[in-house]
Amino acid sequence: MASSSNLAAPLSDLSKEYDFIIIGGGTAGLTIASRLSEIPDFNVLVLEAGADRSSDPKILTPGLAGSLYDDPTYDWEFMTVPQKELRGRCVPQPRGKVLGGSSAIYQMKITYNSQKAWDAWAVMGNPSWTAKSMRPYERKFHTYHPHTAATEEGILQYTAEFSHLDEYMSGDDGPIQIQFGGEGSFKQIDTDFYKTMKSLKEEMGWNEKTMGGTASPNSIDPKTKARSFAVTGYLGPEVQKRGNLHVVTEALVERILLEKTGVETSVKGVKFTSDGQTFEVNAGKEVILCAGAFHSPAILELSGIGDPKLLKTHGIEVLIDNPNVGENLQDHAMPSVSFEAAEGVPTADVLMRNPSIMDSLVAMYEKDQSGPLSDIFRICAWAPSTLFDPSSEEELKAILKETSDDTKNKEFEDALVDLFKSEDGTTTQYMFGKIGFDVKGGKTITEIFGRNSTGAIGDSNFITIMASQNHPFSKGNVHIASSSPREKPLVDPKYMSHPLDMEISARHVQFMHKIISTPPLSHYFKPNGRRLPGGFADGKAPSLDEAKEIVRDSLMTHLHPVGTCAMLPRNKGGVVDERLRAYGVKGLRVCDASIFPVAVRGNPITAVYAVAEKGADIIKEDWKM
Ligand SMILES: Cc1cc2nc3c(=O)[nH]c(=O)nc-3n(C[C@H](O)[C@H](O)[C@H](O)COP(=O)(O)OP(=O)(O)OC[C@H]3O[C@@H](n4cnc5c(N)ncnc54)[C@H](O)[C@@H]3O)c2cc1C
C-alpha cells in the first residue's frame, strides 16, 4: 500500500506542480530536500520508491545492520553481471530501498576523504570543488560527540593522527550524530590490532601522520543508541512540520518529462507510479535526480538522455545524446581472506550458528538499548597502495605505462598516480572483521557471511582481513536492460579489469601474512589454521601468482559504487557540470554518489552528505536565495 509518509498530506493531496521535485529520498535526496525546504518560498516534493520504515527496529538497531541485506523489504538486491577477472562470478550489491536510501541500511562507519583526493576533483575540471571548499560541508552534516578517555587510551593513542581527531573536522551542530561508543565498545583484540598496525607502520616506514591504524566513529546517536541516518537527521520533527515539504514513499519514478522548444531541451516534470496509478507532476523550477549510483543513470536513459545506440536498441527516443551516462563506474573492491581464529577467540560466527544467542541480544537491546547490539566498533588501517618495496614500484609503473594509451582516461590515471605519490591520498584500507567470509561459495551477502550450503565455515571461528583499494583504476558501467522502469539496470563494475588493480590487490593479499604474523595480533590466529578461500600454506605468504588467484576467489565489493553521472567537462566523460546541471537540459541536476568523478578515500557517506550540502547551497545561490 503506497503511503504519503507522516511528513505530508495523502497522495490524493498531491499538487500539480512543485518548485523542486527530488527523485529518490535517500542519503543525498533527503539532505537536499531538508535544506531547500528551509526556504519557505520553495515548494519541495520528494518521490521515493521504497517505503517509510524509519521506526523499524531492524533499521534503528545498530547491531542488526547485517540483517537488512537480501531482503526486498529494505534492499534493491542488485547483482553484478558475471565478472571476467573473477572467473565469471557475480557480485551481490545491496542498495537501500526505503526512505533514507542506503543510509538506512549502511554499516554506519564514518571516515573522511583525503585532501588530495578532493583536490583531484578540482584538477579534473571542477575548479570550485577543492578540499578547502569541501571541509565546511564535511563539518556541516554532523555533530561529533567527544570520545571518552578510555577510547583515547585503549585505541586512539595507537592510531594515525588525522580527520576525526582533527578539531577542524568535528561538526558541532549538524543533523547526523557521530560517536565512538561508550564503555565496553571495544575489546582487547581491537587494541591489539592497533598496536600491531602501529608497529608495522614503524617497521615499514609509512607516513606517520596519515598511515597505519585509524579508528572510525559510527553514526549512532549516543542518546538513543539508535542508527543516525538521513531520516532521523534531516527529516526530524521540526522539518516534518514544514508545510512546503511533501514526501511520497512507494512512488517509483519512471522517467523525467522533457520538452523541446526550438534547440533547447528543458525539464517539464516527472512521471511516477504509486499504488498501481500513474501520476505526472510538473516542476516549476527544477528536477533534482538523487536516485544513487545505479538508478540515477538508468532514469536518465529511460528519459532519453544517454548513448543514442543504447537508447535506440531499447526503443527510447533520443532527446540528449550523451554516451557518458552510466559510464565511469568506480567501486572499492576488496580481496577478503578469512583466517581461522585461535582456540577460544569468540567471533560472530558463533552468533551465525546459534540464532538463540542473537534472540537474547535483541531482547537486551529492546529492553533498554543495552548490550552488544547498541554499538559497533569498527577497526581499519590505511596503507600505501602499492609501494612495499622499490622494485615492485618500478614494475607497477611499467604496467601503468603499458595501459595508458587511452587518451580520455589519461587524465584520470594521472590523477590517480598523483594520489599514489602523495602522503595523504594514497591508500588501501585494511579492514578486520571478526567473522568468516565464504566469498567463493556464497552467492548472496547473507550466504557469504556463513549461511550457505557449501558449509565452508563449518564449526570454525574466523577473522577476516579485507584490503579495499580506495582509488581503483578499473572502470565499469551501469545501463538499462530494457525500456521498463521496473527492470533493474545491469551493473558491470569490471572489477580488476585494469591490470594495475590486480597487481596492487595481490600485493595487499601477500601483506596480510605480515599482519597475521605480527604480535600482539598474531596470538589471535590458529597457527597453520584454515584459510578461506585458501592459500597461505605452511605458514607462508602466498607468491604473487598465488595471491592473484586468491584475489579472483575472494574479491567482493566494499559497497561504494560511484561515478556513473560524473561531474566532469562533457568532452572528458561528464554528465553534469560543476554546478551539477545535466549537460543539454535546462532545469535538471544530479546530486548523489553518481556525480563523483573520482572515488573517495575510504567510506563514502560523509562525502555524499557533504556533496548534497554543497549541492543545496549551489541551488539556493542559483535561485538567489
Ligand atoms: C549495505 C551497505 C553498507 C554500507 N556501509 C557504509 C559505511 O559503513 N560507511 C559509508 O560511508 N558508506 C557505506 N555505504 C555506502 C553509502 O551508504 C552510500 O554511498 C550512500 O548512502 C549513497 O547515497 P546516495 O544518495 O547516492 O544513494 P541512496 O542513499 O541509495 O539513495 C537513492 C534513493 O533513490 C531511491 N530510488 C532509486 N530509484 C528510484 C526511482 N525510480 N524512483 C524513486 N526513488 C528511487 C532509492 O530507493 C534510494 O532511497 C554502504 C552502502 C551499503 C548499501
XYZ file of C-alpha atoms and ligand atoms in Angstrom:
678
model
C 0.000 0.000 0.000
C 1.506 3.310 -1.046
C 1.835 5.850 1.661
C 2.481 9.526 1.679
C 4.534 9.233 4.930
C 3.785 11.038 8.133
C 5.536 14.079 6.722
C 2.849 15.124 4.323
C -0.703 15.084 3.134
C -2.070 11.933 1.468
C -1.224 11.108 -2.123
C -4.594 12.470 -3.178
C -3.422 15.910 -1.972
C -0.526 15.944 -4.386
C -0.209 19.308 -6.113
C 0.046 19.558 -9.891
C 3.298 21.472 -9.607
C 6.222 21.840 -7.166
C 9.186 24.198 -7.478
C 11.591 21.326 -6.929
C 10.990 17.625 -7.466
C 13.619 15.401 -5.890
C 13.824 11.873 -7.295
C 14.999 9.493 -4.553
C 14.510 10.066 -0.823
C 17.911 8.600 0.046
C 21.085 9.976 1.599
C 21.587 12.892 -0.782
C 17.899 13.370 -1.655
C 16.750 13.953 1.927
C 19.717 16.213 2.668
C 18.808 18.448 -0.261
C 15.063 18.294 0.499
C 15.677 19.378 4.064
C 17.962 22.274 3.093
C 15.786 23.560 0.219
C 12.625 23.466 2.329
C 14.342 25.798 4.841
C 13.240 28.468 2.354
C 9.502 28.943 2.939
C 9.028 30.192 -0.637
C 10.255 26.887 -2.093
C 7.791 24.029 -2.534
C 9.563 20.687 -2.477
C 8.363 17.206 -3.450
C 10.386 14.053 -2.727
C 9.497 10.847 -4.580
C 10.925 7.691 -3.007
C 10.435 4.193 -4.418
C 10.814 2.455 -1.048
C 8.554 2.617 1.996
C 8.925 4.738 5.128
C 10.388 2.272 7.649
C 12.101 4.857 9.780
C 10.762 3.394 13.013
C 11.559 -0.220 12.091
C 13.772 -1.721 14.869
C 15.792 -3.620 12.265
C 16.890 -0.310 10.765
C 17.345 1.508 14.064
C 19.224 -1.199 15.997
C 22.892 -0.720 15.056
C 23.872 -4.368 15.539
C 21.122 -5.600 13.203
C 22.538 -3.835 10.147
C 23.652 -7.187 8.747
C 20.071 -8.455 8.642
C 18.888 -5.837 6.127
C 20.525 -7.301 3.013
C 18.967 -9.779 0.624
C 15.535 -8.736 1.855
C 13.417 -6.846 -0.701
C 11.699 -5.032 2.170
C 14.870 -2.944 2.535
C 17.208 -3.801 -0.315
C 17.088 -3.421 -4.116
C 19.236 -6.593 -4.234
C 21.468 -5.784 -7.181
C 23.809 -8.405 -8.569
C 26.604 -7.532 -10.994
C 26.844 -9.185 -14.378
C 29.448 -12.024 -14.436
C 32.888 -10.561 -13.762
C 35.517 -11.810 -16.198
C 38.508 -11.390 -13.884
C 36.675 -13.175 -11.054
C 36.152 -16.400 -13.044
C 32.681 -15.233 -14.099
C 31.433 -14.728 -10.555
C 28.527 -12.283 -9.999
C 28.963 -9.972 -7.012
C 25.979 -9.037 -4.811
C 25.436 -5.282 -4.441
C 22.809 -4.268 -1.865
C 21.302 -0.721 -2.111
C 18.761 0.779 0.260
C 15.167 0.690 -0.967
C 13.466 2.592 1.852
C 13.086 6.212 2.891
C 16.670 7.198 3.761
C 18.052 5.051 0.933
C 21.370 3.370 1.593
C 21.876 5.447 4.761
C 19.092 3.292 6.253
C 20.953 0.032 5.629
C 24.590 1.104 5.598
C 27.136 -0.060 8.173
C 27.431 3.369 9.866
C 31.197 3.634 9.532
C 32.448 7.185 9.288
C 35.701 8.062 7.538
C 36.690 11.131 5.543
C 38.087 11.723 2.107
C 41.691 12.833 1.830
C 42.566 16.394 0.961
C 44.459 15.224 -2.087
C 41.531 13.137 -3.391
C 39.107 16.083 -3.127
C 41.634 18.231 -4.956
C 41.714 15.634 -7.748
C 38.056 16.569 -8.437
C 39.142 20.178 -8.975
C 42.143 19.238 -11.091
C 39.966 17.125 -13.371
C 37.812 20.079 -14.398
C 35.770 21.244 -11.384
C 37.778 24.166 -10.007
C 35.204 25.037 -7.337
C 35.360 21.542 -5.740
C 38.661 21.772 -3.869
C 39.368 20.157 -0.496
C 39.206 23.620 1.036
C 35.698 24.164 -0.331
C 34.502 20.752 0.941
C 35.780 20.880 4.520
C 32.974 23.175 5.803
C 30.382 20.783 4.347
C 32.065 17.783 5.957
C 31.547 19.559 9.257
C 28.063 20.805 8.460
C 26.342 17.428 8.140
C 27.224 16.082 11.579
C 27.642 16.531 15.310
C 30.632 14.758 16.800
C 30.173 13.529 20.364
C 33.614 13.609 22.029
C 35.232 10.264 22.725
C 35.996 9.032 26.217
C 39.359 8.825 27.955
C 39.090 5.022 27.706
C 38.838 5.227 23.907
C 41.841 7.550 23.860
C 43.877 5.189 25.996
C 42.767 1.869 24.507
C 42.629 2.860 20.856
C 43.373 6.359 19.709
C 46.884 6.627 21.099
C 47.894 3.921 18.598
C 46.155 5.350 15.533
C 47.155 7.751 12.791
C 46.596 11.352 13.640
C 44.046 12.775 11.222
C 40.476 13.650 10.278
C 38.163 12.618 13.090
C 40.707 13.684 15.671
C 41.182 16.998 13.974
C 39.062 19.634 15.662
C 38.503 21.315 12.335
C 36.712 18.212 11.065
C 34.420 17.810 14.046
C 30.997 19.265 13.431
C 29.138 20.556 16.483
C 25.588 21.171 15.322
C 24.905 19.065 12.243
C 21.956 16.668 11.938
C 23.824 13.314 11.811
C 25.077 12.117 15.202
C 28.554 10.610 15.329
C 30.254 8.874 18.249
C 32.929 6.360 19.180
C 30.833 4.392 21.613
C 30.880 4.158 25.347
C 32.396 1.813 27.861
C 32.997 -1.701 26.574
C 32.540 -0.706 22.942
C 35.959 -2.094 22.040
C 37.754 -5.225 23.189
C 41.368 -6.218 23.854
C 41.609 -7.674 20.326
C 40.800 -4.231 18.928
C 43.555 -2.604 20.985
C 45.943 -5.336 19.865
C 45.051 -4.700 16.221
C 46.032 -1.039 16.618
C 49.231 -1.887 18.467
C 50.147 -4.246 15.634
C 49.395 -1.706 12.912
C 51.458 0.899 14.781
C 54.483 -1.358 14.940
C 54.043 -2.353 11.291
C 53.834 1.289 10.294
C 57.124 1.961 12.047
C 58.772 -1.110 10.548
C 57.569 -0.233 7.019
C 58.383 3.458 7.325
C 54.861 4.557 6.373
C 53.828 8.155 6.762
C 53.466 8.863 10.469
C 50.510 11.197 10.159
C 48.259 9.501 7.653
C 49.022 5.764 7.559
C 48.504 2.902 9.961
C 45.530 2.153 12.175
C 42.614 4.517 12.231
C 39.585 4.188 14.427
C 36.415 5.281 12.737
C 33.461 6.583 14.687
C 29.912 5.469 13.844
C 26.723 7.315 13.032
C 24.917 6.135 16.159
C 23.096 8.605 18.364
C 24.636 8.266 21.845
C 21.365 9.384 23.457
C 19.096 6.830 21.817
C 21.734 4.221 20.875
C 19.987 4.058 17.511
C 21.182 4.465 13.913
C 21.508 8.116 12.971
C 20.727 8.401 9.258
C 19.186 10.664 6.635
C 15.634 10.342 8.031
C 16.426 10.872 11.726
C 18.947 13.596 10.862
C 17.425 15.552 8.001
C 13.700 14.892 8.463
C 13.479 15.483 12.205
C 10.293 16.711 13.926
C 10.921 20.390 13.062
C 11.402 19.597 9.391
C 8.290 17.399 9.393
C 6.208 20.413 10.435
C 7.141 22.295 7.242
C 4.123 22.763 5.023
C 6.305 23.249 1.958
C 7.812 19.750 2.008
C 5.861 16.783 0.662
C 7.437 13.310 0.808
C 5.775 10.474 -1.077
C 7.028 6.963 -0.480
C 6.425 3.830 -2.565
C 6.469 6.083 -5.603
C 8.552 4.694 -8.462
C 9.756 7.378 -10.849
C 9.504 6.048 -14.397
C 11.060 8.974 -16.200
C 11.760 12.674 -16.253
C 9.466 14.529 -18.658
C 11.417 16.733 -21.051
C 10.225 19.164 -23.701
C 11.996 20.585 -26.703
C 11.425 24.212 -27.662
C 13.482 25.027 -30.727
C 17.007 23.914 -29.906
C 16.506 23.986 -26.151
C 15.508 20.947 -24.120
C 14.064 21.658 -20.691
C 12.507 19.762 -17.834
C 8.738 19.687 -17.620
C 8.207 17.355 -14.703
C 8.252 13.743 -13.592
C 6.164 10.658 -14.292
C 5.768 8.136 -11.489
C 3.629 5.224 -10.414
C 2.237 4.542 -6.980
C -0.407 2.105 -5.818
C -0.933 0.993 -9.419
C -1.735 4.541 -10.543
C 0.341 6.769 -12.803
C 0.941 10.425 -11.954
C 2.591 13.337 -13.722
C 3.777 16.307 -11.674
C 5.287 19.492 -13.069
C 8.486 21.090 -11.857
C 8.248 24.875 -11.672
C 11.972 25.335 -11.179
C 13.968 22.076 -11.278
C 14.108 18.311 -11.048
C 16.957 17.052 -8.880
C 17.940 13.449 -9.524
C 19.216 11.709 -6.373
C 18.471 8.038 -7.089
C 22.015 6.797 -6.387
C 24.885 5.436 -8.485
C 22.804 2.681 -10.124
C 19.399 4.279 -10.622
C 20.358 7.863 -11.490
C 21.972 6.937 -14.840
C 19.142 4.460 -15.520
C 16.490 7.165 -15.016
C 18.386 9.488 -17.381
C 18.459 6.749 -20.021
C 14.761 5.937 -19.578
C 14.124 9.669 -20.093
C 16.013 9.813 -23.402
C 19.398 11.071 -22.151
C 22.302 8.776 -22.979
C 24.102 6.897 -25.703
C 21.891 7.029 -28.824
C 22.892 3.491 -29.829
C 21.768 2.045 -26.490
C 18.573 4.108 -26.337
C 17.570 3.094 -29.859
C 18.154 -0.583 -29.025
C 15.510 -0.214 -26.341
C 13.160 1.876 -28.475
C 13.663 5.063 -26.443
C 13.550 8.413 -28.258
C 16.930 10.149 -28.021
C 16.493 13.638 -26.579
C 20.068 14.291 -25.434
C 22.999 12.473 -26.981
C 25.448 11.849 -24.149
C 27.264 8.482 -24.206
C 28.914 9.325 -20.856
C 25.704 8.478 -18.963
C 26.229 5.303 -16.931
C 29.976 5.108 -17.639
C 32.860 5.835 -15.213
C 31.573 3.380 -12.557
C 34.188 3.031 -9.823
C 33.743 0.732 -6.855
C 36.021 -0.066 -3.943
C 36.792 -3.744 -4.418
C 38.401 -5.843 -1.720
C 40.029 -9.251 -1.577
C 38.754 -10.727 1.706
C 40.674 -13.561 3.284
C 39.391 -15.365 6.374
C 41.982 -16.777 8.786
C 40.956 -19.349 11.376
C 40.956 -17.887 14.866
C 42.912 -19.440 17.721
C 41.063 -21.661 20.185
C 38.783 -19.647 22.456
C 38.684 -16.465 20.361
C 34.990 -15.636 20.053
C 33.750 -14.272 16.729
C 30.369 -13.507 15.200
C 30.473 -16.977 13.604
C 29.169 -18.184 16.966
C 26.067 -15.985 16.509
C 25.537 -17.272 12.976
C 25.488 -20.841 14.294
C 23.271 -20.083 17.293
C 20.332 -17.844 16.437
C 19.090 -18.168 20.022
C 22.066 -16.085 21.242
C 21.063 -13.389 18.770
C 17.482 -13.539 20.081
C 18.694 -12.807 23.606
C 20.826 -9.896 22.381
C 17.784 -8.464 20.584
C 15.781 -8.773 23.815
C 18.534 -6.923 25.708
C 18.514 -4.072 23.211
C 14.709 -3.899 23.168
C 14.620 -3.677 26.975
C 16.915 -0.691 27.497
C 19.081 -0.230 24.370
C 21.935 -2.075 26.075
C 24.217 -4.925 25.047
C 26.398 -5.573 22.033
C 23.724 -4.555 19.501
C 23.787 -0.958 20.743
C 27.236 -0.332 19.401
C 29.538 -1.320 16.616
C 33.259 -0.846 16.898
C 34.936 -0.952 13.503
C 38.636 -1.115 13.014
C 40.661 -0.314 9.972
C 44.046 0.829 8.825
C 45.397 2.770 5.875
C 48.399 1.550 3.965
C 50.170 2.883 0.889
C 48.525 1.450 -2.190
C 51.468 -0.191 -3.855
C 54.776 0.674 -2.519
C 56.006 -2.095 -0.319
C 59.407 -2.256 -1.900
C 61.045 -0.131 -4.559
C 61.496 -2.927 -7.080
C 57.760 -3.566 -7.197
C 57.155 0.168 -7.605
C 59.159 0.124 -10.836
C 57.253 -2.918 -12.026
C 53.904 -1.281 -11.297
C 54.870 1.915 -13.091
C 55.784 -0.148 -16.150
C 52.341 -1.774 -16.159
C 50.677 1.606 -15.951
C 52.682 2.878 -18.894
C 51.551 -0.070 -20.989
C 47.890 0.576 -20.284
C 47.829 4.357 -20.599
C 47.141 4.639 -24.342
C 43.519 5.651 -23.893
C 43.809 9.428 -24.003
C 40.349 10.012 -22.489
C 41.459 8.022 -19.487
C 44.910 9.554 -19.291
C 43.853 12.450 -17.090
C 42.086 10.074 -14.699
C 45.114 7.791 -14.486
C 47.427 10.754 -13.996
C 45.221 11.983 -11.135
C 45.357 8.543 -9.521
C 49.118 8.264 -9.886
C 49.396 11.688 -8.321
C 47.293 10.416 -5.417
C 49.533 7.386 -5.099
C 52.559 9.599 -4.739
C 51.062 11.898 -2.147
C 51.325 11.322 1.566
C 47.654 11.520 2.374
C 45.995 10.380 -0.808
C 47.482 7.032 -1.489
C 45.641 4.399 0.434
C 44.480 0.904 0.639
C 42.094 0.449 3.526
C 42.595 -2.717 5.537
C 39.578 -3.836 7.467
C 39.265 -6.503 10.015
C 36.060 -8.476 10.576
C 35.512 -10.859 13.446
C 33.548 -13.276 11.265
C 34.316 -15.702 8.425
C 33.504 -14.813 4.796
C 32.862 -17.522 2.245
C 33.059 -15.298 -0.820
C 33.859 -18.167 -3.174
C 30.895 -20.284 -2.117
C 28.332 -17.640 -1.125
C 26.094 -16.177 -3.803
C 24.374 -13.506 -1.695
C 25.722 -11.326 1.118
C 23.880 -13.500 3.658
C 25.485 -16.628 2.233
C 28.921 -15.038 2.191
C 28.574 -14.369 5.927
C 28.412 -18.054 6.544
C 24.878 -19.170 5.980
C 25.336 -21.121 2.773
C 25.110 -24.676 1.664
C 28.814 -25.192 0.953
C 29.377 -25.134 4.703
C 32.967 -23.905 4.220
C 32.895 -22.043 7.517
C 31.683 -25.085 9.432
C 32.390 -25.120 13.162
C 35.447 -22.875 12.978
C 35.711 -19.263 14.010
C 37.402 -16.864 11.628
C 38.871 -13.403 11.474
C 38.662 -11.826 8.023
C 41.094 -9.284 6.649
C 39.877 -7.169 3.743
C 42.018 -4.860 1.610
C 39.886 -2.256 -0.099
C 41.552 -0.325 -2.892
C 40.414 3.237 -2.460
C 41.277 4.641 -5.883
C 40.747 1.840 -8.401
C 41.932 2.184 -11.995
C 39.248 -0.222 -13.295
C 36.099 1.447 -14.518
C 32.806 -0.196 -15.377
C 29.311 0.913 -16.240
C 25.598 0.733 -15.412
C 22.984 0.742 -18.167
C 19.322 -0.072 -18.555
C 18.484 -3.632 -19.534
C 15.221 -2.660 -21.253
C 12.818 0.257 -21.543
C 10.918 -0.923 -18.459
C 11.416 1.244 -15.340
C 10.632 -1.843 -13.276
C 13.612 -3.790 -14.560
C 16.857 -3.273 -12.661
C 19.743 -1.793 -14.680
C 22.730 -4.017 -15.490
C 25.712 -3.335 -13.246
C 29.157 -4.143 -14.627
C 31.955 -2.799 -12.384
C 34.610 -4.664 -14.457
C 36.482 -5.461 -11.258
C 40.230 -5.926 -11.749
C 39.930 -5.202 -15.474
C 42.856 -2.783 -15.157
C 45.972 -4.914 -14.599
C 47.353 -2.451 -12.090
C 44.418 -3.104 -9.744
C 45.250 -6.798 -9.760
C 48.924 -6.081 -9.072
C 48.048 -3.814 -6.157
C 45.418 -6.099 -4.647
C 47.622 -9.192 -4.894
C 50.399 -7.412 -3.009
C 47.970 -6.494 -0.281
C 46.904 -10.125 -0.005
C 50.587 -11.036 0.415
C 50.900 -8.381 3.110
C 48.063 -9.976 5.094
C 50.589 -12.638 6.078
C 52.700 -9.950 7.710
C 49.657 -8.644 9.593
C 48.675 -12.047 10.997
C 52.273 -12.868 11.925
C 52.977 -9.700 13.893
C 52.379 -9.671 17.649
C 50.274 -8.983 19.566
C 47.674 -9.705 16.865
C 49.388 -12.959 15.835
C 48.183 -14.596 19.066
C 44.579 -14.473 17.840
C 45.201 -16.755 14.842
C 45.471 -20.530 14.866
C 48.950 -21.495 13.615
C 48.520 -23.237 10.247
C 44.777 -22.934 10.658
C 42.228 -22.971 7.849
C 42.116 -20.091 5.362
C 39.208 -19.119 3.124
C 39.333 -19.233 0.142
C 42.702 -20.979 0.666
C 46.420 -20.326 0.246
C 48.953 -19.237 2.900
C 50.050 -22.878 3.130
C 52.817 -23.919 5.558
C 52.520 -20.634 7.421
C 53.939 -18.706 4.453
C 52.802 -15.691 2.443
C 51.492 -16.674 -0.994
C 53.601 -15.978 -4.071
C 52.403 -13.099 -6.260
C 50.744 -15.534 -8.684
C 49.039 -17.405 -5.839
C 47.895 -14.102 -4.371
C 46.255 -13.196 -7.718
C 44.288 -16.449 -7.607
C 43.191 -15.574 -4.066
C 42.037 -12.154 -5.321
C 39.892 -13.816 -8.013
C 38.217 -16.104 -5.482
C 37.836 -13.708 -2.581
C 37.121 -10.306 -4.094
C 33.895 -8.674 -3.002
C 32.598 -5.141 -3.045
C 33.084 -2.674 -0.214
C 29.615 -1.412 -1.345
C 30.805 2.000 -2.516
C 29.817 2.411 -6.197
C 30.186 5.969 -7.515
C 30.761 7.984 -10.644
C 28.080 6.983 -13.190
C 26.821 10.549 -13.864
C 30.248 12.085 -13.480
C 30.800 15.756 -12.735
C 33.380 16.427 -15.454
C 33.677 18.517 -18.585
C 31.450 16.867 -21.188
C 34.327 16.048 -23.561
C 36.108 14.302 -20.693
C 33.267 11.958 -19.792
C 30.931 14.340 -17.944
C 27.186 14.099 -17.399
C 26.877 17.174 -15.147
C 28.863 20.386 -14.905
C 30.335 21.700 -11.673
C 27.031 23.295 -10.700
C 25.543 19.797 -11.025
C 23.485 20.742 -14.111
C 22.915 17.920 -16.595
C 24.504 18.799 -19.927
C 21.972 19.849 -22.535
C 18.879 20.045 -20.301
C 17.572 23.163 -18.613
C 16.214 22.587 -15.115
C 17.800 19.191 -14.392
C 20.529 18.487 -11.842
C 22.008 15.275 -10.495
C 23.347 15.164 -6.952
C 24.303 11.899 -5.235
C 27.157 9.354 -5.289
C 26.834 9.121 -9.068
C 28.447 12.522 -9.641
C 31.822 11.626 -8.023
C 34.426 11.949 -10.786
C 36.992 10.004 -8.718
C 36.226 7.589 -5.872
C 36.956 8.980 -2.435
C 39.361 7.587 0.132
C 37.503 5.293 2.495
C 33.797 5.024 3.207
C 31.880 7.482 1.060
C 28.806 8.515 3.026
C 30.488 11.566 4.555
C 31.311 12.690 1.013
C 27.716 12.042 -0.144
C 26.320 14.188 2.692
C 28.933 16.884 2.009
C 28.232 16.887 -1.739
C 24.485 17.156 -1.064
C 25.001 20.006 1.421
C 27.112 21.852 -1.135
C 24.603 20.972 -3.884
C 21.781 22.550 -1.846
C 23.839 25.724 -1.415
C 24.565 25.861 -5.150
C 20.843 25.549 -5.937
C 19.944 28.259 -3.413
C 22.625 30.539 -4.862
C 21.449 29.968 -8.425
C 17.903 30.953 -7.383
C 19.337 33.948 -5.491
C 18.250 32.671 -2.070
C 24.998 -2.315 2.745
C 25.762 -1.039 2.639
C 26.717 -0.724 3.615
C 27.416 0.468 3.510
N 28.262 0.829 4.532
C 28.831 2.057 4.504
C 29.556 2.535 5.640
O 29.651 1.880 6.677
N 30.099 3.781 5.558
C 29.964 4.574 4.445
O 30.498 5.681 4.435
N 29.259 4.142 3.376
C 28.674 2.920 3.383
N 27.903 2.525 2.341
C 27.774 3.429 1.158
C 26.790 4.570 1.387
O 25.687 4.117 2.115
C 26.342 5.137 0.033
O 27.480 5.546 -0.700
C 25.408 6.339 0.140
O 24.401 6.123 1.085
C 24.785 6.620 -1.238
O 23.914 7.721 -1.159
P 23.048 8.166 -2.417
O 22.262 9.332 -2.006
O 23.931 8.274 -3.597
O 22.074 6.919 -2.721
P 20.967 6.256 -1.792
O 21.138 6.654 -0.383
O 20.989 4.795 -2.098
O 19.610 6.913 -2.301
C 18.985 6.624 -3.532
C 17.487 6.582 -3.285
O 16.800 6.640 -4.520
C 15.694 5.760 -4.474
N 15.318 5.425 -5.857
C 16.027 4.728 -6.763
N 15.332 4.626 -7.914
C 14.184 5.301 -7.746
C 13.065 5.565 -8.587
N 12.995 5.111 -9.844
N 12.023 6.274 -8.065
C 12.064 6.751 -6.792
N 13.105 6.521 -5.966
C 14.159 5.814 -6.436
C 16.236 4.581 -3.680
O 15.217 3.756 -3.188
C 17.037 5.287 -2.603
O 16.246 5.599 -1.491
C 27.191 1.335 2.399
C 26.236 1.005 1.426
C 25.519 -0.167 1.550
C 24.467 -0.479 0.511
